[in-house]
Coordinates of C-alpha atoms in Angstrom, one line a residue:
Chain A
X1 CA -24.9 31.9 -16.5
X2 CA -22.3 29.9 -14.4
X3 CA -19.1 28.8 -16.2
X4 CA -18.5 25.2 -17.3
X5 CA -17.1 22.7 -14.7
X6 CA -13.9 21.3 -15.0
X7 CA -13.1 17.4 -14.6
X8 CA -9.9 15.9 -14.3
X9 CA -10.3 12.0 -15.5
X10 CA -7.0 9.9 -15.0
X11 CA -7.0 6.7 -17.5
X12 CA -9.4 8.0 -19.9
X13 CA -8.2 5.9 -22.8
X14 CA -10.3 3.2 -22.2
X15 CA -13.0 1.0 -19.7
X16 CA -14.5 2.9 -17.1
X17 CA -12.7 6.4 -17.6
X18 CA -13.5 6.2 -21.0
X19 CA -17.3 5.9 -19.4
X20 CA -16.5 8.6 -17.1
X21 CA -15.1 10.8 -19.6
X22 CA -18.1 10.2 -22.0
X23 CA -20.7 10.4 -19.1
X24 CA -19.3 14.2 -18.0
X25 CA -18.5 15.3 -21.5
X26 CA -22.4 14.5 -21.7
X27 CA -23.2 16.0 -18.4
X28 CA -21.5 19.1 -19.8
X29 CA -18.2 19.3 -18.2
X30 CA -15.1 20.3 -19.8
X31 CA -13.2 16.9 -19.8
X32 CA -9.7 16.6 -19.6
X33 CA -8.1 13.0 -19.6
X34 CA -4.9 11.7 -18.8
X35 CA -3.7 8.7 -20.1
X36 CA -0.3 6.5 -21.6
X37 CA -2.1 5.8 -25.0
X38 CA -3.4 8.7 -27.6
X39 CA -6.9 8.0 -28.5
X40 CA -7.2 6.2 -32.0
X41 CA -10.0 8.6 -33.7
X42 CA -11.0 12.5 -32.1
X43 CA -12.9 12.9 -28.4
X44 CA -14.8 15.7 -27.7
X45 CA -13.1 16.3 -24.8
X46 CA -9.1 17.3 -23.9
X47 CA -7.2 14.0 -24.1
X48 CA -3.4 14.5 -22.9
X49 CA -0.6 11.8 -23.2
X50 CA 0.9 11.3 -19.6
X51 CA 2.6 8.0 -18.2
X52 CA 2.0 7.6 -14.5
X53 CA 4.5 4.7 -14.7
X54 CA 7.1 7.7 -15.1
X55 CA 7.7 10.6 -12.6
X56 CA 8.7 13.0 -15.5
X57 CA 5.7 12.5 -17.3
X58 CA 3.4 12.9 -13.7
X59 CA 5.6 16.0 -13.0
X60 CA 4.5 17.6 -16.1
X61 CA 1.2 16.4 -15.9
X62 CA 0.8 18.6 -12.3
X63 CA 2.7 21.9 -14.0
X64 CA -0.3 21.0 -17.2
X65 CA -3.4 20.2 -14.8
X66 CA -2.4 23.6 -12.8
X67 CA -1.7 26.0 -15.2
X68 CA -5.7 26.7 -15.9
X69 CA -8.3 27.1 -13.9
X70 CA -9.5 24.6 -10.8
X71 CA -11.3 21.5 -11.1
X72 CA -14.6 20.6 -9.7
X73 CA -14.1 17.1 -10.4
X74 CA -11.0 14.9 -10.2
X75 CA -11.3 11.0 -10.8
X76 CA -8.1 9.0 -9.6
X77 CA -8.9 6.3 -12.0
X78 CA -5.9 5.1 -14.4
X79 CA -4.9 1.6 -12.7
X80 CA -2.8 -1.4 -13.7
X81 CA -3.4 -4.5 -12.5
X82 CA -0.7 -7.4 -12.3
X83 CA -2.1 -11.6 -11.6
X84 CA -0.5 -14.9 -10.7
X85 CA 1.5 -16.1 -8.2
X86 CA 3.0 -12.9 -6.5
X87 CA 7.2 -14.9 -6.7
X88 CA 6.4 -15.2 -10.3
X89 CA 5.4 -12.3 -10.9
X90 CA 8.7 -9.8 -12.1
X91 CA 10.0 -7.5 -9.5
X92 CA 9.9 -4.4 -11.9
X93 CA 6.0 -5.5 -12.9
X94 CA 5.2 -5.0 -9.1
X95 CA 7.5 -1.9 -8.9
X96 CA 5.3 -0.4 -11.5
X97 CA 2.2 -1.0 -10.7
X98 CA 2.6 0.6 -7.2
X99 CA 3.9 4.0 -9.3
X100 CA 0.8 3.8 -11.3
X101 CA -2.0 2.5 -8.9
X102 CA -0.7 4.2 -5.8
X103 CA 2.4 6.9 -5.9
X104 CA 0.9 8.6 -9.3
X105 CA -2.3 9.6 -7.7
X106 CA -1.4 10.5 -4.2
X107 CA 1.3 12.7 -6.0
X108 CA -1.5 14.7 -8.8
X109 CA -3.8 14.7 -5.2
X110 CA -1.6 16.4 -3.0
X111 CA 0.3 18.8 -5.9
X112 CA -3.0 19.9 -7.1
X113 CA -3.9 20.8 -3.5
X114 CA -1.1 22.4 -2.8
X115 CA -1.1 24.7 -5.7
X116 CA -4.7 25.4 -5.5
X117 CA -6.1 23.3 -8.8
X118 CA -8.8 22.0 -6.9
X119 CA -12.7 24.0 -7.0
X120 CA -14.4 24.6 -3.6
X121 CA -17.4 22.7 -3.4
X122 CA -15.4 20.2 -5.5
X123 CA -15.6 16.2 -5.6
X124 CA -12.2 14.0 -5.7
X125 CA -12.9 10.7 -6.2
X126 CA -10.8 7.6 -6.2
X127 CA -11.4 4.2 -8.0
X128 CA -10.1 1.6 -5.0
X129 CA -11.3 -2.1 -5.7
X130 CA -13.9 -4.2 -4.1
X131 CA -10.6 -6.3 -3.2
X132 CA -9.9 -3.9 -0.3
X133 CA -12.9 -5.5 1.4
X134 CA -12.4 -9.1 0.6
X135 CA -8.8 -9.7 0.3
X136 CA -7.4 -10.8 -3.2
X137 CA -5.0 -13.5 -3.1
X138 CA -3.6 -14.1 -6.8
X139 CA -2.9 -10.6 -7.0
X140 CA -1.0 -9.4 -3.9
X141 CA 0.6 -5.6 -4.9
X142 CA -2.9 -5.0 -6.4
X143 CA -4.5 -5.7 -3.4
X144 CA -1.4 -3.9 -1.4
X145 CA -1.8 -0.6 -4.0
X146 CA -5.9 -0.5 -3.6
X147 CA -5.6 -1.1 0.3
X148 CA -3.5 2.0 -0.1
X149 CA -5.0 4.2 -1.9
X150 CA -8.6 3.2 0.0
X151 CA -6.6 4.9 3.0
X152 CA -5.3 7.4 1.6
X153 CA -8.8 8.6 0.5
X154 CA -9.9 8.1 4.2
X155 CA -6.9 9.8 5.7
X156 CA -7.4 13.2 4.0
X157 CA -11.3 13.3 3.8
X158 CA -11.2 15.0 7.0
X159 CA -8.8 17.8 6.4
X160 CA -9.7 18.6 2.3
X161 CA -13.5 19.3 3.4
X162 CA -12.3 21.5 6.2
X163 CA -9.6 23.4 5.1
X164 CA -10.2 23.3 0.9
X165 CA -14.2 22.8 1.2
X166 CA -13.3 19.7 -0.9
X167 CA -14.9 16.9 -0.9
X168 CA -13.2 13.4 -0.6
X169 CA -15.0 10.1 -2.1
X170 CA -13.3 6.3 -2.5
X171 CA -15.1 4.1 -4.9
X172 CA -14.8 0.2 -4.7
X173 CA -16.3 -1.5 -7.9
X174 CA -16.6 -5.0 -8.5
X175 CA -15.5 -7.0 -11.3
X176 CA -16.1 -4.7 -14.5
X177 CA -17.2 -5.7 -18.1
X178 CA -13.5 -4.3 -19.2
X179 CA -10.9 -5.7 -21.6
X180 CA -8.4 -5.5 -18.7
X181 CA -10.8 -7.1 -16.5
X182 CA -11.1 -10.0 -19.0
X183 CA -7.2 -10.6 -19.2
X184 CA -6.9 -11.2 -15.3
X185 CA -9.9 -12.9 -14.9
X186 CA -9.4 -16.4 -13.8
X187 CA -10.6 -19.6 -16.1
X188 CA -14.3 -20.0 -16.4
X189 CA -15.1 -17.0 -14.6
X190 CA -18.5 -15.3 -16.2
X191 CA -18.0 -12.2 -18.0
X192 CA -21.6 -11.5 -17.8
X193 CA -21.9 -11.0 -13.7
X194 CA -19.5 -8.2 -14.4
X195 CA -21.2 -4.6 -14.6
X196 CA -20.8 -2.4 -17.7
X197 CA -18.4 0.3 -17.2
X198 CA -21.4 2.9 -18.6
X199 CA -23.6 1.7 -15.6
X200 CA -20.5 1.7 -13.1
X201 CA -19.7 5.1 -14.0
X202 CA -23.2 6.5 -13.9
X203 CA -23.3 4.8 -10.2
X204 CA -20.5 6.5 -8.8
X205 CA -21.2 9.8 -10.4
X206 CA -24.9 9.0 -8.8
X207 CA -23.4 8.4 -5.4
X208 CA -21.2 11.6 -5.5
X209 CA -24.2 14.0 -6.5
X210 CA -25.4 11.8 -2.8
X211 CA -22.1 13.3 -1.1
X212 CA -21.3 9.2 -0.5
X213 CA -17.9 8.9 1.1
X214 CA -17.9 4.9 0.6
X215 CA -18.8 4.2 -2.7
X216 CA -20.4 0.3 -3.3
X217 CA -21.8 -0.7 -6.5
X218 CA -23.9 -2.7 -7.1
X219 CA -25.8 -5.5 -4.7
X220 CA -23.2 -8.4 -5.1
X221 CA -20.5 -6.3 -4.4
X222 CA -22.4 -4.9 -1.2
X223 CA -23.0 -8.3 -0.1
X224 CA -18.9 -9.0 -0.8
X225 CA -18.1 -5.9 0.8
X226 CA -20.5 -6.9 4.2
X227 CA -19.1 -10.7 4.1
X228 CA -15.5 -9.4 3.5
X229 CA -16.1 -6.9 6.4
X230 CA -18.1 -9.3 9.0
X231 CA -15.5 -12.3 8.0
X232 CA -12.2 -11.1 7.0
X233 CA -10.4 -14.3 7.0
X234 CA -13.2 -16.7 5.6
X235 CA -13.5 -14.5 3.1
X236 CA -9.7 -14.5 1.8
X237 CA -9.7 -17.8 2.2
X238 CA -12.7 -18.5 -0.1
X239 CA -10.6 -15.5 -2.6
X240 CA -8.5 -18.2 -2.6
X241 CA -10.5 -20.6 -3.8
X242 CA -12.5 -18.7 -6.1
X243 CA -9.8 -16.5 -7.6
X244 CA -5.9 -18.0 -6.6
X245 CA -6.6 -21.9 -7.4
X246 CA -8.1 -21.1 -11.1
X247 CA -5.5 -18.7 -12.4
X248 CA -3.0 -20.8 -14.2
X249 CA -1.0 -18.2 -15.4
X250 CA 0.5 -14.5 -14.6
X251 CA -0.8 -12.3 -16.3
X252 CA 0.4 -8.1 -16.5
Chain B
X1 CA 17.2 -24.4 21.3
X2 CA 18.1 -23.6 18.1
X3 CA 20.2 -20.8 16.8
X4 CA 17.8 -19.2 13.8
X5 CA 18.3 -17.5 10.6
X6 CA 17.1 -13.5 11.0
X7 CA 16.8 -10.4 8.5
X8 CA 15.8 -7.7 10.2
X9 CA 15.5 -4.0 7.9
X10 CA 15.6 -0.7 8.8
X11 CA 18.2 -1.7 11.5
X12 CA 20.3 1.1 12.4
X13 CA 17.3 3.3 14.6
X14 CA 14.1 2.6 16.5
X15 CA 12.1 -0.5 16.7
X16 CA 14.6 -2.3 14.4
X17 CA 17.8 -1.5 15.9
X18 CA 16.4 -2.4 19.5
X19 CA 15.2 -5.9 17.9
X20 CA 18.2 -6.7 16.7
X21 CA 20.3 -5.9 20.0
X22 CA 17.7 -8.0 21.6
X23 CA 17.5 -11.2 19.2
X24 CA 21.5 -10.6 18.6
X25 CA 23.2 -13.1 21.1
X26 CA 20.6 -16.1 20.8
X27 CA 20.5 -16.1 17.1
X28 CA 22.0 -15.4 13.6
X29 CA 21.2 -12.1 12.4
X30 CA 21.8 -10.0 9.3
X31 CA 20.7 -6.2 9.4
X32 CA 19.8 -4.0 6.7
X33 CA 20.0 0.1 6.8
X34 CA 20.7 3.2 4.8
X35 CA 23.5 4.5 6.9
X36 CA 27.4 3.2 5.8
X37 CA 28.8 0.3 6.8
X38 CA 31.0 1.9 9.4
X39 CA 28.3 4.2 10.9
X40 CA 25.8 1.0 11.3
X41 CA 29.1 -1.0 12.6
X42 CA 29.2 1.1 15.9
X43 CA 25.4 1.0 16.5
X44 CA 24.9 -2.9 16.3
X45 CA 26.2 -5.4 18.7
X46 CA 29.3 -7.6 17.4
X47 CA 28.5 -10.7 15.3
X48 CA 25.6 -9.0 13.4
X49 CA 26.5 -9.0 9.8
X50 CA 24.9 -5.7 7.9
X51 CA 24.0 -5.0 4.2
X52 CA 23.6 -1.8 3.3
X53 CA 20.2 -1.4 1.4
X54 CA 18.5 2.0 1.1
X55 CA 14.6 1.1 0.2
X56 CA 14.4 5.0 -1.2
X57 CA 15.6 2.8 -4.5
X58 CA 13.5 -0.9 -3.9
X59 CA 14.5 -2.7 -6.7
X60 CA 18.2 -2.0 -6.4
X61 CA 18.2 -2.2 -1.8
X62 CA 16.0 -5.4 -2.3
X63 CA 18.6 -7.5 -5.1
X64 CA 21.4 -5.8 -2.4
X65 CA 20.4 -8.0 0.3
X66 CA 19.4 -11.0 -1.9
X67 CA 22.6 -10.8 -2.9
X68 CA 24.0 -9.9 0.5
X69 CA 22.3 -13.1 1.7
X70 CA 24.2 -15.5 -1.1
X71 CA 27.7 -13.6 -0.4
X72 CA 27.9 -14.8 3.1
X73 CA 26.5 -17.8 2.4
X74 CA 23.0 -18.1 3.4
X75 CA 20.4 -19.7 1.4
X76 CA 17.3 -20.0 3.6
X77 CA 16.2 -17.4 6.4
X78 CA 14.0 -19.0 8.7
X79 CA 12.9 -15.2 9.6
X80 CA 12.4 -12.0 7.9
X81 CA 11.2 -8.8 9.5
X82 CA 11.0 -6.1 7.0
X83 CA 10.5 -3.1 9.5
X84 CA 12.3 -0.4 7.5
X85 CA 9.8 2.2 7.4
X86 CA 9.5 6.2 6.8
X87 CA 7.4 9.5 7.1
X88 CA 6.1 12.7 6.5
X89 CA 3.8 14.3 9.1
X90 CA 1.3 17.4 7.9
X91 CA -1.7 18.2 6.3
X92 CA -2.1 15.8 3.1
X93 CA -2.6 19.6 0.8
X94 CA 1.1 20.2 2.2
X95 CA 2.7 17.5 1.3
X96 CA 5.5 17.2 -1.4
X97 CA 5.4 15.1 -4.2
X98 CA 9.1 14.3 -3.2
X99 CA 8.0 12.9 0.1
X100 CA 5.2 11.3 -1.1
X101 CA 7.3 9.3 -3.5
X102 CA 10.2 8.6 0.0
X103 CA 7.5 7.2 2.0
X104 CA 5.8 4.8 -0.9
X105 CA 8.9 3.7 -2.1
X106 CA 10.6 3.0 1.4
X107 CA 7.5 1.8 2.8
X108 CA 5.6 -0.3 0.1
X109 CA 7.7 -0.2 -3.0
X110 CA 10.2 -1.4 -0.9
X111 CA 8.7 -4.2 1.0
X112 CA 7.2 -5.6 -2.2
X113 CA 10.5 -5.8 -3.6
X114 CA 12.0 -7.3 -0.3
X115 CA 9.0 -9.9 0.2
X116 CA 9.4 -11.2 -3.5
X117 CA 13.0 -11.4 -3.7
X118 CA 12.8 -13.5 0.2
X119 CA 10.4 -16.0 -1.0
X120 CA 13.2 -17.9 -2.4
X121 CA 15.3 -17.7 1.0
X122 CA 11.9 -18.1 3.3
X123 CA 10.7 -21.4 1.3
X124 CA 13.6 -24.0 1.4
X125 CA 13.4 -22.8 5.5
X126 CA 9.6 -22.6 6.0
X127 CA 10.4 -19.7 7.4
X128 CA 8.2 -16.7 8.2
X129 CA 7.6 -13.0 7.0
X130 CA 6.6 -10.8 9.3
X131 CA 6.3 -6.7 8.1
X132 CA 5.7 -4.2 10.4
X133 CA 2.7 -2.0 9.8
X134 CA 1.1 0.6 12.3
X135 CA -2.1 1.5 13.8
X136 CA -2.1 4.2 11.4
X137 CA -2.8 2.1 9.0
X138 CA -6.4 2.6 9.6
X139 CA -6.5 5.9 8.3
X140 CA -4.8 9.2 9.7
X141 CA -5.1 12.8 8.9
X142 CA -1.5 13.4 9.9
X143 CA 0.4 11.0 8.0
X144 CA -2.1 10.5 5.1
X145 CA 0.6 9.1 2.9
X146 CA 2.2 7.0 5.8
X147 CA -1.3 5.4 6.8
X148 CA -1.9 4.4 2.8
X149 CA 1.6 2.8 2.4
X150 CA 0.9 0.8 5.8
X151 CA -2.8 0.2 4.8
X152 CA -1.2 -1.4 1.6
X153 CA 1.6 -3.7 3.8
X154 CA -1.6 -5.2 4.7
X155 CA -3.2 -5.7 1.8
X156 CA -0.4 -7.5 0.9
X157 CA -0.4 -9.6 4.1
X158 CA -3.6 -10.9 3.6
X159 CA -2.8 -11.9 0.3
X160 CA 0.5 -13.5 0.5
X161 CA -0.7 -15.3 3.6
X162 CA -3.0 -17.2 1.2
X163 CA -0.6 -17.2 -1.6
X164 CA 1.9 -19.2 0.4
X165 CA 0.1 -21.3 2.6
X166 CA 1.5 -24.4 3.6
X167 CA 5.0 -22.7 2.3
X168 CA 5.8 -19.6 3.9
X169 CA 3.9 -17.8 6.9
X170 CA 3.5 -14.1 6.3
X171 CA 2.2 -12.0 9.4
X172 CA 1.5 -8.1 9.7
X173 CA 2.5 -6.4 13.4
X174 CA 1.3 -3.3 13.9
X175 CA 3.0 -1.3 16.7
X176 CA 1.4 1.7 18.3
X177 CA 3.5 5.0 19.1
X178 CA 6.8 4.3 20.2
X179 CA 9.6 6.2 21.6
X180 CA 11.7 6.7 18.6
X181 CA 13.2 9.6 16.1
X182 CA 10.7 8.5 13.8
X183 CA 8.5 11.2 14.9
X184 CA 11.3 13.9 15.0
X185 CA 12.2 12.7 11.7
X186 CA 8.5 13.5 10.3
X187 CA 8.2 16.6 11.4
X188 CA 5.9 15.9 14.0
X189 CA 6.2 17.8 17.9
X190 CA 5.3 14.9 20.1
X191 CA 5.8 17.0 23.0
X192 CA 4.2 15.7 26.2
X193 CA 2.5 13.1 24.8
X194 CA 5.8 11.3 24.3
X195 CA 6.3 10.1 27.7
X196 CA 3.6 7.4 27.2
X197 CA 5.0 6.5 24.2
X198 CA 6.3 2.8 24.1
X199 CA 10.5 2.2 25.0
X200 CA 11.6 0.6 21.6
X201 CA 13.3 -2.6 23.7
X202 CA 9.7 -3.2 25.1
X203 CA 8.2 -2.8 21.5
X204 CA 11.1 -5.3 20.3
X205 CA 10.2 -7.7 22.7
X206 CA 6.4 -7.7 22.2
X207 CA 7.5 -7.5 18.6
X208 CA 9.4 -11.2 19.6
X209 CA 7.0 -12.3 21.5
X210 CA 4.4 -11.8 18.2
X211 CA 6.4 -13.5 15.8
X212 CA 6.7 -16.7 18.0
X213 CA 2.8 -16.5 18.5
X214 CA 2.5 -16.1 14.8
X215 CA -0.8 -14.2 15.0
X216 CA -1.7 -11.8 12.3
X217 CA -2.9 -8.7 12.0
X218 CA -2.1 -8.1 15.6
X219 CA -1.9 -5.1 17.2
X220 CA 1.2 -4.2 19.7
X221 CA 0.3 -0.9 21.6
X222 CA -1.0 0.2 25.2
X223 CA -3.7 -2.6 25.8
X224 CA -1.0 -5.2 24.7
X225 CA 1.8 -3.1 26.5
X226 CA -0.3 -2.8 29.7
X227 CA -1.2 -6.5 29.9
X228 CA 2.4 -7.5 30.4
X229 CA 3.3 -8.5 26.3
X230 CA 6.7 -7.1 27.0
X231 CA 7.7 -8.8 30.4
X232 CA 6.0 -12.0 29.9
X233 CA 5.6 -12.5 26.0
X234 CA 7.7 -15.9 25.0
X235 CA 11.3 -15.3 22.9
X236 CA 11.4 -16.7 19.2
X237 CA 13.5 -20.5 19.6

């Protein structure tokens, strides 16, 4: 008999690492989630409190995540999202999404490296957007933090299968059938073209048991993904037209 | 030809130090750095105003120079470069969670908080932002955590420039290897290699020669260095 696995699911609260944290829990993996808010009623799976937003709370969190034994499976999915015209947007808003969406995760990545927290033969996955493709005008330091981290996942691919036998996955998922997703979406966009966050997370988990590197899912988002790729500029500009011109509002 | 309104950040080394000597005596230009006023006073030529701004702390470095900017009495900028820019070179499962958290908050933190508090400065002028982002910014083993927060300079390029059409420009430069500490600084032996590393006057003046042209992303390294970008590229008027 082989010991349980081990996943590591950051933003496991709610949307899709609530999906991921169900789907593994159900896959039999021991489950531990990170996220700001407590969940309201028990989870069969280890939920601890953690802030990314604070530096304290993600130092903790990397003394916590190594003190047991390594994980097979890390998802890099807790992410903020901030919409609107960029100016209007606070400063500190932008300031903190960048800790959460980008510094927090490259931080848990590289400390749990370092102090050997993470399983040979193991899968980290992050949760970029669709957005690095396209471009995403109306929400410019989400785009900057996903652009980022989509690199980041890139950059280190290489050297974590190599030297840690690790291997190094980036997801980018569409628009997903998410409370979050609904408060930034603009007016009159349909909330049924979104996929559910059960079916998004059974994709990716699909796609990793497939070693995928790149991770698209879903059709429309592969034909986003090829437009955004073949025409980079068309393809912000019609962002533009399809996300910037409808928002009437910033939204955090 | 008229005298223009330049910030240029990360002044006091490299690529922004040699752009500023260069733009210095044909325009108006106000410097930002980490090192003291003094220190950066002997580096940069004479009539270059300075504001001390260390991006390590975004918010506070980026409401420094707005209100830099106000104190000696400038309201519009008809150019910002934000090229202020550090990083840590090593295998990604070496790296620090200290120097992570140095090169996202210099590098992206810092230029989000810079780009949002120059809008206001850039509009009345419809001026133009230009940041500086490498060619790592593609993806590198090296500087895993450098190529991410340059990766995200773009992404934020690509956005603002649709953001603020018709009000401000926004461009993204991407220079190739150039002669400067920033290697040193890393951690990184260049050794050989160096010597076909780019001078940081040439970079500065195909980095001149880019902002006038206006084209973004663009890429300044050999092929543009080779083809004459720094001999024959047109100045900024």
């Amino acid at each position: 008999m082989t010991a349980q696995k081990r996943a590591l699911v950051t933003g496991g609260h709610a949307g899709l690492g609530l999906a991921f944290c169900r789907a593994l829990t159900e896959a039999g993996y021991a489950v531990t989630a990170l996220d700001r808010t407590a969940p309201k009623s028990a989870v069969p799976w280890t939920h601890r409190v953690c802030d990314l937003r604070d530096r304290a709370h993600v130092d903790a969190a990397v003394h916590y995540l190594t003190a047991g034994e390594p994980f097979d499976l890390v998802i890099f999915n807790a992410g903020v999202s901030a919409t609107g015209r960029f100016e209007k947007i606070p400063l500190e808003v932008h300031q903190r999404l960048i800790a959460v969406n980008v510094e927090a995760p490259i931080v848990l990545c590289s400390e749990l490296a370092r102090r050997g927290a993470l399983a040979k033969g193991g899968h980290v996955v992050f949760i970029s957007s669709l957005s690095h493709m396209t471009g995403y005008p109306g929400a410019a330091s989400y785009a900057a933090a996903k652009d980022a981290i989509a690199i980041y996942a890139k950059s280190i691919r290489r050297p974590f299968r190599r030297d840690l036998g690790v291997h190094v996955a980036c997801a980018f998922p569409g628009p997903i059938r998410t409370a979050q997703a609904e408060r930034h979406a603009p007016k009159g966009a349909k909330a049924q073209s979104r996929i559910a966050p059960e079916e998004m997370a059974q994709r990716i988990l699909a796609a990793l048991r497939w070693r995928r590197k790149v991770i698209v899912p879903g059709t429309r988002a592969r034909i986003f993904a090829l437009t955004g790729r073949l025409f980079p500029k068309l393809t912000a500009r019609a962002m533009r037209r399809i996300v910037f011109d409808r928002l009437d509002r910033e939204v955090w | 030809m008229a005298r223009r309104r330049i910030l240029v950040t990360g002044a006091t080394d490299g690529i922004g130090l040699a752009l500023v000597r260069r733009l210095a005596s044909r325009h108006d230009v106000v410097a930002t750095g980490r090192r003291d006023i003094a220190a950066a006073q002997r580096l940069l030529p004479e009539g270059v105003l300075y504001i001390k701004a260390d991006q390590s702390r975004p918010v506070e470095a980026a409401k420094a120079v707005g209100r830099g900017l106000l104190e000696i009495g400038w309201r519009e900028l008809d150019f910002a470069v934000l090229n202020a820019g550090t990083g840590w070179a090593g295998s990604p499962q070496d790296e620090a969670a200290k120097s992570v958290r140095e090169t996202v908050d210099v590098n992206l933190a810092g230029t989000v908080a810079l780009a949002h508090i120059m809008f206001s400065f850039l509009r009345p002028a419809s001026g133009q932002l230009t940041l500086i982002g490498s060619v790592a910014r593609s993806g590198s083993s090296q500087f895993a955590t450098y190529a991410a927060s340059k990766a995200g300079l773009y992404g934020l390029s690509r956005a603002l420039g649709q953001e603020w059409r018709g009000k401000v420009r926004v461009q993204l430069l991407d220079p190739g290897p150039t002669m400067t500490d920033m290697h040193e600084k890393a951690g990184l032996k260049t050794g050989w290699t160096r010597q076909w590393f780019i001078r940081p006057d040439d970079m500065a003046a195909m980095i001149e020669a880019a902002i006038r042209a206006g084209t973004t992303p663009k890429t300044l390294s050999f092929l543009q260095y080779v083809s004459g970008a720094s001999i024959f590229g047109r100045t900024i008027r």
